[in-house]
Coordinates of C-alpha atoms and ligand atoms in Angstrom, one line a residue:
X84 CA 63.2 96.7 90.3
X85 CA 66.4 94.6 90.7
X86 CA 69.4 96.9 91.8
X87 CA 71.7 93.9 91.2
X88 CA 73.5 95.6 88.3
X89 CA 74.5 98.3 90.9
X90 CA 76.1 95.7 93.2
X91 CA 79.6 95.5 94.2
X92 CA 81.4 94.5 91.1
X93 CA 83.5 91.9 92.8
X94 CA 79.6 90.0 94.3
X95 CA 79.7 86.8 93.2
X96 CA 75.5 87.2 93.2
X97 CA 75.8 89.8 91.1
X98 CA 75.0 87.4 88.9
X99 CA 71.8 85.7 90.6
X100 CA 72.0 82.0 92.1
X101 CA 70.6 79.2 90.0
X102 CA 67.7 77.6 92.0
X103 CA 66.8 74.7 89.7
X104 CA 70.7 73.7 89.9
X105 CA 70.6 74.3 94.3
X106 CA 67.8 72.3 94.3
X107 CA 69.2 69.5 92.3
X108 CA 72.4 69.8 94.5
X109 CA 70.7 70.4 97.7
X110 CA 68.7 68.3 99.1
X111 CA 67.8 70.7 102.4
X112 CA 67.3 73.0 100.1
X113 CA 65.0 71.5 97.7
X114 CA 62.5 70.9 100.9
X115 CA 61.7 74.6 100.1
X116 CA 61.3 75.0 96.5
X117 CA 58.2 75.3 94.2
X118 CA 58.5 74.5 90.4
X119 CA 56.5 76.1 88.2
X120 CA 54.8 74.5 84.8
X121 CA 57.7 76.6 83.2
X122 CA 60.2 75.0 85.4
X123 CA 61.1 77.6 86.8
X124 CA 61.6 77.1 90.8
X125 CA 61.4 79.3 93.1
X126 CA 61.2 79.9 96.9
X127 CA 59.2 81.8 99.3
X128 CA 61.0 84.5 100.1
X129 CA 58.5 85.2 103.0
X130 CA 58.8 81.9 104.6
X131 CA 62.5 82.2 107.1
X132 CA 62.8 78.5 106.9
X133 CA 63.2 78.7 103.2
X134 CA 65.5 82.2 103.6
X135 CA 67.3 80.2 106.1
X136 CA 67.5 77.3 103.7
X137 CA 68.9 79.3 100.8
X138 CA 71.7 81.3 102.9
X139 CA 72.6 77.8 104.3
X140 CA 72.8 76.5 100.9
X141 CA 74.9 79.3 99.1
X142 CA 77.4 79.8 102.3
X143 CA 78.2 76.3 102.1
X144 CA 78.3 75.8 98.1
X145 CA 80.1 78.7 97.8
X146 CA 82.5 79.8 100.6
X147 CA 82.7 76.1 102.0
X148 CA 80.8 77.0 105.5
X149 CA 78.5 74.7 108.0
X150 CA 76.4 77.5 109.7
X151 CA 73.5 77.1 112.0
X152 CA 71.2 80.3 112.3
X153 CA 68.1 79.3 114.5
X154 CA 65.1 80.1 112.9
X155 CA 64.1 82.8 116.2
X156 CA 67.0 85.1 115.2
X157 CA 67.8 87.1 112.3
X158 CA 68.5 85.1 109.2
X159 CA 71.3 87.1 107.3
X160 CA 71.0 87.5 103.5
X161 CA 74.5 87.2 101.7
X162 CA 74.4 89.8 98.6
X163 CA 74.2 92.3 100.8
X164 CA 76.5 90.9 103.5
X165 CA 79.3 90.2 100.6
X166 CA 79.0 93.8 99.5
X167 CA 79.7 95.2 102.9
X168 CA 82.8 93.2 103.2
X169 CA 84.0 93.9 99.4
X170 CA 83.8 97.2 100.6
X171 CA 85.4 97.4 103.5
X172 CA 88.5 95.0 101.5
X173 CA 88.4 97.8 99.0
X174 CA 89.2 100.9 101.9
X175 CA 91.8 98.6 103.5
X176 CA 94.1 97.8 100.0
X177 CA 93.3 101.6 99.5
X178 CA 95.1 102.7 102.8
X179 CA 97.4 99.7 102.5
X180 CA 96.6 98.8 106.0
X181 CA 98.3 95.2 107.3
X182 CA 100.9 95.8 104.8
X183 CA 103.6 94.6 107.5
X184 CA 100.9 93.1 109.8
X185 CA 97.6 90.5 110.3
X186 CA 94.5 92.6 109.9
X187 CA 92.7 92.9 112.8
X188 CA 88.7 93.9 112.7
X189 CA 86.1 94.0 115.2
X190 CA 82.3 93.1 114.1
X191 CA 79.9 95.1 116.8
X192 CA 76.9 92.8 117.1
X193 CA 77.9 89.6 115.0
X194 CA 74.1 87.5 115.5
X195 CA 73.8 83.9 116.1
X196 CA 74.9 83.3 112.6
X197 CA 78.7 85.3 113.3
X198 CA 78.4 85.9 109.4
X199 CA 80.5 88.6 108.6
X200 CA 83.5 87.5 111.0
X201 CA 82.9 83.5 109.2
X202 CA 83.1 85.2 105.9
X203 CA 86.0 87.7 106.6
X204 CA 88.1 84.6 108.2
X205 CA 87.6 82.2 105.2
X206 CA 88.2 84.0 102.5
X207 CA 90.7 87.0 103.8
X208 CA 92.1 85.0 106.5
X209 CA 91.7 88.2 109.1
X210 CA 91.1 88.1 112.7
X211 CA 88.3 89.3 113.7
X212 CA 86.7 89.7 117.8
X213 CA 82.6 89.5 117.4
X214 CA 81.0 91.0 120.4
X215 CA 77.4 90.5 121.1
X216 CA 74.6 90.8 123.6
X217 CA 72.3 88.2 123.4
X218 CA 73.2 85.2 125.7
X219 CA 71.9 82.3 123.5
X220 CA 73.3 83.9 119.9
X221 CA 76.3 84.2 121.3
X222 CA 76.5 80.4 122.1
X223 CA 75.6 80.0 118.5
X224 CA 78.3 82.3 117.3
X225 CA 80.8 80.3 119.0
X226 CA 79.8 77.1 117.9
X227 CA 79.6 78.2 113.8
X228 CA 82.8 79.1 114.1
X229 CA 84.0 76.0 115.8
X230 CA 82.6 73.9 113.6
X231 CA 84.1 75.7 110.4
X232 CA 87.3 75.2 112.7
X233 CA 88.2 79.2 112.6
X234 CA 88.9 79.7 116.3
X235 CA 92.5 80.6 115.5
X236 CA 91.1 83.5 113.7
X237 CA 87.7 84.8 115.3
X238 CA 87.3 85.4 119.1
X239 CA 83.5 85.5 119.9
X240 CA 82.8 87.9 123.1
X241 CA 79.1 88.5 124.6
X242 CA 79.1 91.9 126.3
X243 CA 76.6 94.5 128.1
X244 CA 73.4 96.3 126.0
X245 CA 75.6 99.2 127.3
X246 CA 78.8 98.5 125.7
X247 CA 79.7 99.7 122.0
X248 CA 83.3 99.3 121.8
X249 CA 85.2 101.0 124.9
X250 CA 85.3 97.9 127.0
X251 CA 86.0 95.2 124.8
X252 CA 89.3 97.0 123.4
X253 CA 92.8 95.5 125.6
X254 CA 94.9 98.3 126.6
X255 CA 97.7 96.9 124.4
X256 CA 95.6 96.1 121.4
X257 CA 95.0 98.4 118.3
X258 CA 92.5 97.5 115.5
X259 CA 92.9 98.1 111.4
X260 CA 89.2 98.6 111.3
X261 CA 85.2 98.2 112.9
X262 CA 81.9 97.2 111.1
X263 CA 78.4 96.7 112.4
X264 CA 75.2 96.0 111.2
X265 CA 73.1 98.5 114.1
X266 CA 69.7 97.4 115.5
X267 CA 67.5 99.4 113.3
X268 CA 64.2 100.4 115.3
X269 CA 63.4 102.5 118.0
X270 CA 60.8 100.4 119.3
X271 CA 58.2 97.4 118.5
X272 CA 55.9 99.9 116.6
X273 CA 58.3 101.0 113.8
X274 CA 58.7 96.7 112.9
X275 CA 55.3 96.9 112.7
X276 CA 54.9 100.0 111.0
X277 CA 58.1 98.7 108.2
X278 CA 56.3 95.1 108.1
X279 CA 53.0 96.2 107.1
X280 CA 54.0 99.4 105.0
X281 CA 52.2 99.4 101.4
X282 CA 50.7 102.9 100.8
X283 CA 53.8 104.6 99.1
X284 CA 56.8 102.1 98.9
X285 CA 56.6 98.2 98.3
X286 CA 56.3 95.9 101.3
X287 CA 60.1 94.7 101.5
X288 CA 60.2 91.3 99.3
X289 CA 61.9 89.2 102.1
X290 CA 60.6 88.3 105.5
X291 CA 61.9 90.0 108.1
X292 CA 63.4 87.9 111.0
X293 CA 65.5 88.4 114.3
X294 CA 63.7 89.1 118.1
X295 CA 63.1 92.7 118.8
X296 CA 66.2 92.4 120.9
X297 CA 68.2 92.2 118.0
X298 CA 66.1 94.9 115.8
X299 CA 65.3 97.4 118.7
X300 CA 67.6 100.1 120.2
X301 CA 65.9 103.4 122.4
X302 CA 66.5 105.9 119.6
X303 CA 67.0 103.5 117.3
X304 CA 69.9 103.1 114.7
X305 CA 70.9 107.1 114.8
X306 CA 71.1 107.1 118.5
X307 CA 73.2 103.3 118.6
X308 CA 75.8 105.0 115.5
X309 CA 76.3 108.2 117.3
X310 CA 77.4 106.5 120.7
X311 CA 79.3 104.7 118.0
X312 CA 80.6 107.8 117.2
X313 CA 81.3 109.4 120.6
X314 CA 83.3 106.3 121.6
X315 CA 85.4 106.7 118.7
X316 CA 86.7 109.5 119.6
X317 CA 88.7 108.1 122.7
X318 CA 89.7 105.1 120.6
X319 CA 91.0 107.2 117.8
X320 CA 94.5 105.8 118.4
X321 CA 93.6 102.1 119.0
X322 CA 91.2 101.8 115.5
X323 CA 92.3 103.0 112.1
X324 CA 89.0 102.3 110.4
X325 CA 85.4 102.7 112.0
X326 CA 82.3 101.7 109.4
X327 CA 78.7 101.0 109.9
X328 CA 76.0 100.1 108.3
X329 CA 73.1 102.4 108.3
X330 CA 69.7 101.8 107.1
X331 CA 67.8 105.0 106.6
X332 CA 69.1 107.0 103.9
X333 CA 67.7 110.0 105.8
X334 CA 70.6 108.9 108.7
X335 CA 73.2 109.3 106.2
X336 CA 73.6 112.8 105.8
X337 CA 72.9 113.7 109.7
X338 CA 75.6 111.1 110.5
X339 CA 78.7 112.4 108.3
X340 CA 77.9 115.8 110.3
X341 CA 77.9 114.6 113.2
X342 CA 81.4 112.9 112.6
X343 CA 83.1 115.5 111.1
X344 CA 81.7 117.9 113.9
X345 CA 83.3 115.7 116.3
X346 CA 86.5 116.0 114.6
X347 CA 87.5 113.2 112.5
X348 CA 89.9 113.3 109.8
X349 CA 87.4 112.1 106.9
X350 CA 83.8 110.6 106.6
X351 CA 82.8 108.5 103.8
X352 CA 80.0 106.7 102.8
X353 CA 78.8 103.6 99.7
X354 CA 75.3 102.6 98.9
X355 CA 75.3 99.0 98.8
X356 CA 72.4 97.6 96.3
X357 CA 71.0 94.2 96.0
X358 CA 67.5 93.2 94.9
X359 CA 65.2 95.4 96.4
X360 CA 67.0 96.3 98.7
X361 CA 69.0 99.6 99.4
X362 CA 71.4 99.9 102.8
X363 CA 74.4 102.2 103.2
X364 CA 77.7 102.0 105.2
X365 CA 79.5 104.9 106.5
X366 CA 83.6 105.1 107.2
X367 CA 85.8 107.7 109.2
X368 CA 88.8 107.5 110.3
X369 CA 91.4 109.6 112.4
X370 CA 94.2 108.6 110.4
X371 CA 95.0 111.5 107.3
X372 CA 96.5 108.1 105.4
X373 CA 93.1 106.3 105.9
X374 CA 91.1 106.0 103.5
X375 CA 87.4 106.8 103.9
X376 CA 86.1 106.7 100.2
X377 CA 87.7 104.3 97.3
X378 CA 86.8 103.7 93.1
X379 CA 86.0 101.0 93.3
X380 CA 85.1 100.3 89.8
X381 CA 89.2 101.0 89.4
X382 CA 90.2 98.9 92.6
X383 CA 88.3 95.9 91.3
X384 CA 89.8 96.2 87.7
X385 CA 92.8 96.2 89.1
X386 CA 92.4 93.2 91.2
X387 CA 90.6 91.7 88.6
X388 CA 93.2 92.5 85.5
X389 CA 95.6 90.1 87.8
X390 CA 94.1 87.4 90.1
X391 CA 97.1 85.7 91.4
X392 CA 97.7 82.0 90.0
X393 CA 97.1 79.9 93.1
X394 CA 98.0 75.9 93.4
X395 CA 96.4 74.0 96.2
X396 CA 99.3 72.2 97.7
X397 CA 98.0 68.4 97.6
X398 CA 97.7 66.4 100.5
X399 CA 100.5 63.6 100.8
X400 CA 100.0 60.3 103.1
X401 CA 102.1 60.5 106.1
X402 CA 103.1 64.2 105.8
X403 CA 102.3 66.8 107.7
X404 CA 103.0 70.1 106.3
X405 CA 103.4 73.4 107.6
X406 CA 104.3 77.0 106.5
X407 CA 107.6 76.6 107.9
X408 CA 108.9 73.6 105.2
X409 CA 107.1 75.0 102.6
X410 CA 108.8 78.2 102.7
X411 CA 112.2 76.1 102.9
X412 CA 111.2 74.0 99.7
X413 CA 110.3 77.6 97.7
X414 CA 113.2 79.1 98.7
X415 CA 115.2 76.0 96.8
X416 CA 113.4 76.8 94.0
X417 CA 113.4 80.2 94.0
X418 CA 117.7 79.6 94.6
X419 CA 117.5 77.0 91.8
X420 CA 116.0 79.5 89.5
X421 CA 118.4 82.6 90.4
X422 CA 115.3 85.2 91.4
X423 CA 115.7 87.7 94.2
X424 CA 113.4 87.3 96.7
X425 CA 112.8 89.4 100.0
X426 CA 110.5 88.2 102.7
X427 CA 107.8 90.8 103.3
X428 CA 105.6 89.6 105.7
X429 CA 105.4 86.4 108.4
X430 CA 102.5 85.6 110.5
X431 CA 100.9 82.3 111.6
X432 CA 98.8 82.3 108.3
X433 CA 100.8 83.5 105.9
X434 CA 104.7 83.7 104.3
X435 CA 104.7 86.0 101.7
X436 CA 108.2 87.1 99.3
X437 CA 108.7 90.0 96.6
X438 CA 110.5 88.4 93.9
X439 CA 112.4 89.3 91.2
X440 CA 113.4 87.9 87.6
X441 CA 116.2 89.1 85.9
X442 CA 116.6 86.2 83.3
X443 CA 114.8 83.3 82.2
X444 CA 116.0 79.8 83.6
X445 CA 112.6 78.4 84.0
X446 CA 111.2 77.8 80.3
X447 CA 112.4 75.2 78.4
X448 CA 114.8 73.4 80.8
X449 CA 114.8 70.2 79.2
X450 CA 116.0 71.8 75.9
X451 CA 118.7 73.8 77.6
X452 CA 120.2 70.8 79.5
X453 CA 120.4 69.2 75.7
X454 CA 122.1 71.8 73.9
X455 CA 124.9 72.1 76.9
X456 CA 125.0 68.3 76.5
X457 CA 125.5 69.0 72.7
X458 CA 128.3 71.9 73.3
X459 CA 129.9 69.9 75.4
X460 CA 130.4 66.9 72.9
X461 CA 130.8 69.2 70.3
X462 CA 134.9 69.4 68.8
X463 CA 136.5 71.9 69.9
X464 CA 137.5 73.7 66.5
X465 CA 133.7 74.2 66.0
X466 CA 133.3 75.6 69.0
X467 CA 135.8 78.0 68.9
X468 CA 134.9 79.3 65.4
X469 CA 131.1 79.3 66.8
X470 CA 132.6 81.8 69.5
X471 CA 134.3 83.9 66.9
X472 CA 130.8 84.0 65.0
X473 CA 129.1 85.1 68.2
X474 CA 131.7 88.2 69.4
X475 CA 131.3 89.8 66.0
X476 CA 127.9 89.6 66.4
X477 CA 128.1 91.1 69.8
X478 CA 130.4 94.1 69.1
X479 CA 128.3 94.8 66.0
X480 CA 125.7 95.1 68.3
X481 CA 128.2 97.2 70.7
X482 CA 128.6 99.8 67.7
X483 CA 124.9 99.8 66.8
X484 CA 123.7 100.9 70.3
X485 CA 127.2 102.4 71.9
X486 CA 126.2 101.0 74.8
X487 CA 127.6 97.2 76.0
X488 CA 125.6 97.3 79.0
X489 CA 122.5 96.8 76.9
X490 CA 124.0 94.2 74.9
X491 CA 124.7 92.3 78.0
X492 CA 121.4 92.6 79.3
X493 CA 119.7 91.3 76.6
X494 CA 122.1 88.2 76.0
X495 CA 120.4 86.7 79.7
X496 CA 116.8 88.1 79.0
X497 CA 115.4 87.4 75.5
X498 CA 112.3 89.5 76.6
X499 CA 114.3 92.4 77.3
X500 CA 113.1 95.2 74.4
X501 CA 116.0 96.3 72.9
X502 CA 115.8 99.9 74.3
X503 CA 114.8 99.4 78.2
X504 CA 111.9 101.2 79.4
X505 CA 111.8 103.4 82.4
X506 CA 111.2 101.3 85.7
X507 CA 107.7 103.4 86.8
X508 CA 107.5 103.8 90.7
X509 CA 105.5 101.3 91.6
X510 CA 103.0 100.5 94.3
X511 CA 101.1 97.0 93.9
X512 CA 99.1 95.0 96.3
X513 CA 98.0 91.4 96.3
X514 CA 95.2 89.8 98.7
X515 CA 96.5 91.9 101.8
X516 CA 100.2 91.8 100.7
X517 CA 101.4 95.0 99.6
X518 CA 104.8 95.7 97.6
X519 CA 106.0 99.1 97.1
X520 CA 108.6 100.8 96.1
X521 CA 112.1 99.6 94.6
X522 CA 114.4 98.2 96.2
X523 CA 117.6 99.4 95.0
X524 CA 118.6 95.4 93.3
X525 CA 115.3 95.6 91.7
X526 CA 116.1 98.8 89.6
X527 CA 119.7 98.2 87.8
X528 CA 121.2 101.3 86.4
X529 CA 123.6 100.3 82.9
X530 CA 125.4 104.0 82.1
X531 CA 122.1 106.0 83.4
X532 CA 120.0 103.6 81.7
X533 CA 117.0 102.3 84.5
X534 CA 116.6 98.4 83.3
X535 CA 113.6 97.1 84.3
X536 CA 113.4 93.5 85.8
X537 CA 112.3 90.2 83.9
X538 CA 109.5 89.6 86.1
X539 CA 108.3 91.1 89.8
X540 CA 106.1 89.2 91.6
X541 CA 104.2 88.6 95.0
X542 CA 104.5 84.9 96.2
X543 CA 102.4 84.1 99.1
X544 CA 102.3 81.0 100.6
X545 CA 99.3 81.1 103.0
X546 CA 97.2 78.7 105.2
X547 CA 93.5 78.3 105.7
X548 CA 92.3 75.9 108.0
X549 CA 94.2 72.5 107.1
X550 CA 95.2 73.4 103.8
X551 CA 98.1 75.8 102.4
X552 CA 97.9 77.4 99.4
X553 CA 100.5 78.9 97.2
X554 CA 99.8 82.3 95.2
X555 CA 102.0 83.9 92.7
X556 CA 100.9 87.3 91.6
X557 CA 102.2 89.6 88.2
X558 CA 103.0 92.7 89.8
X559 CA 105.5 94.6 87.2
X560 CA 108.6 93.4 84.6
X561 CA 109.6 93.2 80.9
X562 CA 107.5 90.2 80.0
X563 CA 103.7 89.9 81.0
X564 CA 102.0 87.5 83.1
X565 CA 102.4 84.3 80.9
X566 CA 105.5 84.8 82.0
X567 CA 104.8 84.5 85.4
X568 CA 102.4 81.5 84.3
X569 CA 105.5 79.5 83.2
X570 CA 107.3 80.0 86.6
X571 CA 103.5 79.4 88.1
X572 CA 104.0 75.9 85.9
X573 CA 107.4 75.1 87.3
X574 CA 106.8 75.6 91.1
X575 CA 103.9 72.9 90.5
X576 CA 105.8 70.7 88.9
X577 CA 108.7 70.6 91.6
X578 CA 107.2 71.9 94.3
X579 CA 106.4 68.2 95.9
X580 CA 109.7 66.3 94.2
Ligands
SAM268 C1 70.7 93.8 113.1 S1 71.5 92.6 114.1 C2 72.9 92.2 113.1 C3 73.3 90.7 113.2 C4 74.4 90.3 112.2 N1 75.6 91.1 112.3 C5 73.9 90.4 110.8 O1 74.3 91.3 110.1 O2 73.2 89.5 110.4 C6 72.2 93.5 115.4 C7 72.8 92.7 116.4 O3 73.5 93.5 117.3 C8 73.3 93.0 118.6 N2 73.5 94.1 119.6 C9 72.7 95.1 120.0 N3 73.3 95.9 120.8 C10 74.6 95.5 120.9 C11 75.7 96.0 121.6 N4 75.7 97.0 122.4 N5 76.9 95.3 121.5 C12 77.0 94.2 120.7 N6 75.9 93.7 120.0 C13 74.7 94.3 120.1 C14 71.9 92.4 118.6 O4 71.7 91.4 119.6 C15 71.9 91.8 117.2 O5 72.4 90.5 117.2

């Protein structure tokens, strides 16, 4: 039975591909497919050059990425892949880890395809060191992720069969977090054994690839996890985060012992489901503000509730841009438009601001500029009397309420409700930016009234590979997210003047 409804709700294959449409789109992949007299087309899942094909196929169509996996190594299967790293997202925003830095992972035995460390650099923008053993799939590694031009982000190293992760660590180097997906198998007998099983569980639906030097550890994956596990231990300062994937269930339960025995802080561990398949990952850390377990139903409905509004910055003939200029051409704006703003976070990759609203001067402009056009050709008798009109209004209002502050408050913010609402603490992060707390400008205090701001929002300005990308992202204020959409509208309108 399909465990796809159990699959990371943020898995874009939660929802399965559409062959007939790959194959239409795709020619290398169309090479593989068989229609039916219903139409529908399929592939066979048992052949690796039409596996190969379709995780080819997807990587490209969907995360924009040229990989090469050779057919003699393991071909990697992306549902299961993506859930691992929407996992391992999930326990980083939970701990808020790379808050005020990049985030830094290491991927213990990345294959010829370098898959999780491609992934994790395209669509998170991380670093990420790959270590592996084998000579020639370290070659490939290298040259996937030179072709998806990602060196700045993903260091490829080969190391010893001996080596887990004590020597590859620089002295002066610490790490937000570790994954790995372990050789399975003791030896060549238990491949066999798992190939040919049929008495009391299904033979596995896909083909399985890779050499037996990628599959086969002495002691197979429980002894490979718990040198894993001993090494930790004298790297507990350097890594924040150490997960692994584990794939006998029967493991899982000897493993978290064998952690917490050893004397970490917590042990946690997710079942990630896809097709038929069923794998599990296990976290611990050192750290008593890491987090080893997350909801993720609630973490993903959060993210979800408010993806941030994101404008490719078009390309423009003879200009080269860089982080640097835009930043200077969204501070203007952001001056232009009278918002607070406070740089969080600077890296090679990213520029990212809190910013704060207190009154609308983005939303109808052009109408604004005509009425002070209007005023100011207006005679000056009616203008007078118009102020008269308007300060009896205003201390009416000052009698009403007793309170002039609020009066004020409201006369530059129409979304202002006319009693404020408590400001709640608050604690938001976007896409590995994370605001918390107020700032004492962001909370104004009227006569022990807390007003709460127009509009707060995360604006990230960040660069993958040759293109730069702005991001704005709701994170609190008076008025909601179409709010946010109309400043969203007016950075793209004169963002390039
Ligand atoms: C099951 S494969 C996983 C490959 C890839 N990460 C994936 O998920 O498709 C395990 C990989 O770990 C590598 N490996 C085995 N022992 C290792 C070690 N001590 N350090 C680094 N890599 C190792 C193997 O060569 C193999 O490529």
């Amino acid at each position: 039975m399909s465990q796809n409804k159990y699959m990371h709700p943020r898995n874009i294959y939660k929802c399965p591909p559409d062959f007939k449409q790959l194959a239409i789109n795709f020619p290398e992949f169309r090479k593989h497919t068989t229609q039916e007299l219903s139409g529908k087309v399929s592939i066979d899942f048992k052949d690796p050059a039409a596996l190969r094909a379709l995780t080819t196929t997807l990587l490209l169509k969907d995360f924009h990425l040229k990989v090469d996996i050779p057919l003699n190594r393991l071909i990697p299967t992306l549902p299961l892949r993506l859930n691992y790293v929407l996992w391992i997202e999930d326990l980083i925003l939970a701990s808020s880890l790379g808050a005020n830095s990049e985030i830094c992972g290491i991927d213990i035995g990345t294959g010829a395809s370098c898959i999780y460390p491609l992934l994790i650099a395209k669509t998170k923008g991380w670093h990420m060191l790959a270590t592996e053993i084998d000579e020639s799939s370290v070659e490939c590694a290298k040259r996937n992720v030179e072709t998806n031009s990602l060196k700045h982000l993903i260091e490829v190293k080969k190391v010893e069969r001996e080596t887990i992760l004590k020597e590859i660590i620089d002295e002066d180097k610490t790490y937000d977090f570790t994954m790995c997906n372990p050789p399975f198998f003791a030896n060549e007998q238990e491949i066999t054994e798992y190939e040919n099983r049929t008495a009391v569980r299904k033979t596995p639906s896909n083909s399985l690839t890779g050499t037996v030097g990628e599959l086969v550890f002495p002691g197979g994956e429980l002894a490979f996890i718990k040198k894993m596990v001993q090494e930790s231990l004298t790297l507990r300062d350097k890594i924040k985060l150490f997960t692994t994937m584990v794939g006998h269930k029967s493991n899982v339960m000897l493993l978290k012992k064998e952690i917490l025995d050893a004397g970490a802080h917590s042990v946690g561990s997710y079942e990630l489901c896809q097709g038929r398949t069923t794998r599990w990952v296990l976290a611990w850390t050192f750290y008593s503000e890491v987090k080893t377990t997350v909801d993720i139903l609630e973490i993903s409905r959060k993210s979800l509730a408010k993806p941030p509004f994101k404008y490719l910055i078009p390309e423009k003939e003879g200009h080269e841009y860089t982080l640097e200029s835009f930043s200077v051409s969204v501070k203007k704006i952001l001056n232009i438009l009278e918002m607070e703003y406070t740089e969080i976070k600077k890296s090679k990759s990213i520029v990212a601001y809190a910013v704060t609203a207190w009154k609308d001067t983005w939303s109808k402009q052009r109408q604004k500029r005509r009425a002070m056009q209007r005023k100011k050709e207006e005679p000056e008798a009616i203008c007078n009397g118009n102020n008269e009109e308007s300060k009896a209004s205003d201390s009416q209002e000052v009698s009403k309420s007793g309170d002039l502050s609020s009066v004020e408050c409201r006369d530059r913010d129409p979304c202002l409700p006319s009693k404020r609402p408590r400001l709640e603490s608050d604690s938001s992060t976007s896409e590995g930016v994370s605001i918390s707390g107020n700032t004492s400008s962001e909370v104004e205090k009227c006569e022990n009234v807390t007003v709460r701001p127009l509009l707060k929002a995360s604006l990230v300005i960040r660069r993958s590979c040759s293109e730069i990308f702005l991001e704005l992202t709701w994170l609190d204020g008076s008025c909601g997210r179409d709010t946010l959409h109309q400043v969203f509208q007016y950075f793209k309108n004169h963002l390039m003047e």
